[in-house]
Coordinates of C-alpha atoms and ligand atoms in Angstrom, one line a residue:
X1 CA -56.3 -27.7 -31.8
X2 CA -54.9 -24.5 -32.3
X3 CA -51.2 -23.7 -34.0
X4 CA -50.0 -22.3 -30.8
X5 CA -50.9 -24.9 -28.7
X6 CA -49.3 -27.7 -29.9
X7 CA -46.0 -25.6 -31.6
X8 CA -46.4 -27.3 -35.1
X9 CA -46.1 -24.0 -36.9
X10 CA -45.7 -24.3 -40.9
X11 CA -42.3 -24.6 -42.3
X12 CA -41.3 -20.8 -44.3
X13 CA -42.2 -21.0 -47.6
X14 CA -38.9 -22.6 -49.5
X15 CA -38.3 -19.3 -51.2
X16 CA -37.9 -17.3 -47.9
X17 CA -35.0 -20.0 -46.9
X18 CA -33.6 -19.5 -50.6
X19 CA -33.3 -15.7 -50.1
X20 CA -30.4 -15.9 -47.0
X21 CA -27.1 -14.6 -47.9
X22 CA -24.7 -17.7 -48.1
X23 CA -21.2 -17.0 -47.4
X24 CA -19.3 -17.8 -50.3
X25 CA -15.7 -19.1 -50.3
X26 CA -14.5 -15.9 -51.4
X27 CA -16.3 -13.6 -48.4
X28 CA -15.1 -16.6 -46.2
X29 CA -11.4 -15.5 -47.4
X30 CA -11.6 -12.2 -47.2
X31 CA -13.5 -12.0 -43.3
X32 CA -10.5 -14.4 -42.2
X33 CA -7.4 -12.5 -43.6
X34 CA -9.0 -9.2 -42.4
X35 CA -9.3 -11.2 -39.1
X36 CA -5.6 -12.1 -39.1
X37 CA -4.2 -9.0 -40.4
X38 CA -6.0 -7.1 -37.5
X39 CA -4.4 -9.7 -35.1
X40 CA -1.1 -9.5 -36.4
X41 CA -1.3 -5.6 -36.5
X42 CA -2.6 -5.0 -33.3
X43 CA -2.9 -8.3 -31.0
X44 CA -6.1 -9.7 -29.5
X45 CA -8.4 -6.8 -28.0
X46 CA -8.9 -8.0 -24.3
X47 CA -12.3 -7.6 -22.8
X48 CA -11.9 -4.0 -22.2
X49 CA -10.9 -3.1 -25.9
X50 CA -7.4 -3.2 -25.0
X51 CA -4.8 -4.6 -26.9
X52 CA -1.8 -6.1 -25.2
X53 CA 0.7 -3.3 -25.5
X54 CA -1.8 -1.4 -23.9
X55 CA -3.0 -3.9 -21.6
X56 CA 0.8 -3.8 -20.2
X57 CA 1.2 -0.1 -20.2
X58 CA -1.7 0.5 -17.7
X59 CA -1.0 -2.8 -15.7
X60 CA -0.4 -0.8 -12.3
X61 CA 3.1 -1.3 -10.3
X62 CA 3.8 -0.9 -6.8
X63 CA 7.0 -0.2 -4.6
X64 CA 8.0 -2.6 -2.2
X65 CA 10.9 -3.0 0.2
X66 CA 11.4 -6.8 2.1
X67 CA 14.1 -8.7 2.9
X68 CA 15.5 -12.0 1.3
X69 CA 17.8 -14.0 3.0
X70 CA 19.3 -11.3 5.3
X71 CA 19.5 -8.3 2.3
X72 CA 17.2 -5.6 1.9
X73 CA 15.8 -5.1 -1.6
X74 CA 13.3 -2.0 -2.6
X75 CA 11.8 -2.9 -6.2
X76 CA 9.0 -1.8 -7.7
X77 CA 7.0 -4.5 -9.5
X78 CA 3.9 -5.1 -12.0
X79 CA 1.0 -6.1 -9.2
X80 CA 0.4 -9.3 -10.3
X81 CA 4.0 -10.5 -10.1
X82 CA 4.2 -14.0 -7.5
X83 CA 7.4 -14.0 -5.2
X84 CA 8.5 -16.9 -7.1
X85 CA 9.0 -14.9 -10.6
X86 CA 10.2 -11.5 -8.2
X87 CA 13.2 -14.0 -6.6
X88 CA 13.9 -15.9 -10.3
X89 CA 13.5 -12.8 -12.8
X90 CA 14.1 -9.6 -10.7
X91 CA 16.6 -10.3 -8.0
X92 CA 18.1 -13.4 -9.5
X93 CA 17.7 -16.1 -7.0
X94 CA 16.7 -19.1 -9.0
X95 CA 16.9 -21.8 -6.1
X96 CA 13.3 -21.8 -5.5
X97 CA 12.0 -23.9 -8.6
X98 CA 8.7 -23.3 -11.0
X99 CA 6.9 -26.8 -11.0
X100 CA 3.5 -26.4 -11.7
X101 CA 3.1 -22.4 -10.8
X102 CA -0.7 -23.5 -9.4
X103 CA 0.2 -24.5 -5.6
X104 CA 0.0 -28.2 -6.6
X105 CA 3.7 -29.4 -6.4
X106 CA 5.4 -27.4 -3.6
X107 CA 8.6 -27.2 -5.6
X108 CA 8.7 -23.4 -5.5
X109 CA 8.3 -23.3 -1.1
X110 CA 10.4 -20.5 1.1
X111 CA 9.7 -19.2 4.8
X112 CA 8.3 -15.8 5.1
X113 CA 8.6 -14.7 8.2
X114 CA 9.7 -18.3 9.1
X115 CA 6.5 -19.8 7.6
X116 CA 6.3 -22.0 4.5
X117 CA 4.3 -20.4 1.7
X118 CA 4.1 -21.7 -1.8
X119 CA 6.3 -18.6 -3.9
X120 CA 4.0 -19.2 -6.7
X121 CA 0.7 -18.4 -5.1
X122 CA 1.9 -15.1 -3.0
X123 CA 1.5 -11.8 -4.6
X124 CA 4.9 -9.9 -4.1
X125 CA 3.4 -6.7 -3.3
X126 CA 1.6 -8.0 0.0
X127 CA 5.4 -8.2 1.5
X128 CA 6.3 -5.5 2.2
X129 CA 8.8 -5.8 5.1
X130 CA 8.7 -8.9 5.3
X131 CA 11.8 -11.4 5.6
X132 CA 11.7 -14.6 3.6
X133 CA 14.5 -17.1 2.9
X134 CA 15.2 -19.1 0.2
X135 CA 17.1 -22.3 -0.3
X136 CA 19.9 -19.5 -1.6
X137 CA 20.1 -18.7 2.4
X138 CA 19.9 -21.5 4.3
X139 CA 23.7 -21.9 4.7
X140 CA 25.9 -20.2 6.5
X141 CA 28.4 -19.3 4.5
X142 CA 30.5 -22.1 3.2
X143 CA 28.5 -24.7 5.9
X144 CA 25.0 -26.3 4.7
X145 CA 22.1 -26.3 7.0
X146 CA 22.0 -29.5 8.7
X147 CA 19.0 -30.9 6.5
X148 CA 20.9 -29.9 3.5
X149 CA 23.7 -32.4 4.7
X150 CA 21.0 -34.5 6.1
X151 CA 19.7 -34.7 2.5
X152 CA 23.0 -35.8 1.0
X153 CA 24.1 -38.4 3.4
X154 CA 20.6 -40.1 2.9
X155 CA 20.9 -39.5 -1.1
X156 CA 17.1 -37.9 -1.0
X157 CA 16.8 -36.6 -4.4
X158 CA 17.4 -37.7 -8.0
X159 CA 16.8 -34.9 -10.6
X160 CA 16.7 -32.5 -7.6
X161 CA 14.3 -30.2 -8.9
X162 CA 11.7 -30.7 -6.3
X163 CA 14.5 -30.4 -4.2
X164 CA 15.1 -26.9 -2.8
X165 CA 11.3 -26.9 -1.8
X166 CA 11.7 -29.9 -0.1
X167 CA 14.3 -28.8 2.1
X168 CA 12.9 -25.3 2.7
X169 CA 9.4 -27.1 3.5
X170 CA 11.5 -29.6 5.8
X171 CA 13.1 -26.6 7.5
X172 CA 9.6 -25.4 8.2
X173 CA 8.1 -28.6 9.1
X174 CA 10.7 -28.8 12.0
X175 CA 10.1 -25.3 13.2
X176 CA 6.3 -26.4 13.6
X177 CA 7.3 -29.6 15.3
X178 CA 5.8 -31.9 13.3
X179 CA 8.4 -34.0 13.3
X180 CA 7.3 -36.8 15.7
X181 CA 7.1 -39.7 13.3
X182 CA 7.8 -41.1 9.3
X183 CA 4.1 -40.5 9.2
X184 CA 3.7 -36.6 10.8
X185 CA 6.3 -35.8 8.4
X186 CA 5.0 -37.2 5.4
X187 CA 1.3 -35.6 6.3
X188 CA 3.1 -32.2 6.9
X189 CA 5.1 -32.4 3.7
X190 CA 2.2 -34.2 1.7
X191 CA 2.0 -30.7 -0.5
X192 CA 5.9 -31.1 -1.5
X193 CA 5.9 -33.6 -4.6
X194 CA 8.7 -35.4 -5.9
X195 CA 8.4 -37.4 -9.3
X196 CA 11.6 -39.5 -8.7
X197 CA 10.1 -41.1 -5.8
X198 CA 12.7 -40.1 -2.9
X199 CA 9.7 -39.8 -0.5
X200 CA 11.5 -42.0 2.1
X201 CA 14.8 -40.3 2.2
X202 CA 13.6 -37.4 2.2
X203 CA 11.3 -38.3 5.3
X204 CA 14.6 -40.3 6.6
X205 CA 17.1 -37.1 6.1
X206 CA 13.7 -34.6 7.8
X207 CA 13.9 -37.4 11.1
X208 CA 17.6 -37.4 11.2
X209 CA 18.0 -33.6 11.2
X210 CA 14.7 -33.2 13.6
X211 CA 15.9 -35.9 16.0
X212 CA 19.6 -34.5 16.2
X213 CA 21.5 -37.4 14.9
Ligands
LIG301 S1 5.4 -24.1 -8.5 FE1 4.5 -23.4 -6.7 S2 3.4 -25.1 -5.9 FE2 4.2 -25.8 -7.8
LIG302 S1 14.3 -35.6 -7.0 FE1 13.4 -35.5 -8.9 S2 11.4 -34.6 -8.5 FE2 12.3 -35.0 -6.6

């Protein structure tokens, strides 16, 4: 049978494996520190051959004008910046919390145009003129929303951090109506975690607020 039809070629001759460069430990040195310098000079080349200075500097911005709990704001803002990090870092409304920044925890939750929306999965540009509220404006003035005094009366929270997106996402649950029993409510505030466990007050302080009492 021939060599090419059964694939048992002949091992190269022991001197043709002999002749490949080996790396010594000294080339080994000298390709990594070249390696780190250019890092530390320059930072990591992206994809495109960019570093990230430059990476930044071509990043394009937008302008946008919306309003957040009653105020008009006009900004301009880096494209890929989430209405969560455009109410904490640029107009300094850190209410609405950064749990897992994925959509997976429901901590960071306001209204837009009296809808619930995870903060952390909506591009800010895409809102322009549109009105969203924060935990920062759910009172009025020196009165809390009835669901924030539902929430202390029925002690719903612990650390509080899930907290603000609770109560936003409870605010929004009761404007959809889905407030008819323990179990609506926990099935349309299943995306709103809390790690201390407060699910039945929080469900408790939702009913008493929905029902009026
Ligand atoms: S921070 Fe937005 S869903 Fe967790
Ligand atoms: S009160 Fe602590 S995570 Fe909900």
């Amino acid at each position: 049978m021939s060599k090419e039809l059964t694939g048992s070629a002949a091992p190269p001759p022991a001197e043709a494996l002999d002749s490949r460069p080996t790396p010594s430990r000294r080339t080994f040195i000298a390709t990594t520190t070249a390696v780190g310098g250019a890092i530390a000079a320059g930072g990591l080349a992206g994809p495109l051959g960019f570093g990230a200075e430059e990476a930044s500097a071509a990043a394009p911005s937008s302008s946008l004008s919306l309003t957040v709990n009653g105020r008009r704001h006009s900004v301009v803002v880096d494209n890929r910046t989430s209405l969560l990090d455009l109410l904490r870092e640029h107009l300094e409304l850190p209410g609405s919390k950064k749990g897992c920044n994925a959509g997976a925890c429901g901590a960071c939750t306001v209204l837009v145009d009296g809808r619930r929306v995870n903060s952390c999965l909506t591009l800010a540009v895409r809102l322009e003129g549109a009105e969203v509220t924060t935990i920062e404006g759910l009172a009025d003035g020196d009165r809390l929303h009835p669901l924030q005094e539902a929430f202390i009366e029925q002690d719903a929270f612990q650390c509080g951090y899930c907290t603000p997106g609770q109560i936003m996402s409870g605010v929004g649950c009761m404007k959809e109506g889905h407030t008819g029993s323990a179990e609506e409510i926990r099935e349309w505030m299943s995306g709103n975690i809390c790690r201390c466990g407060c699910y039945t007050k929080i469900v408790r302080a939702v009913q008493q607020t929905a029902g009026g009492k």
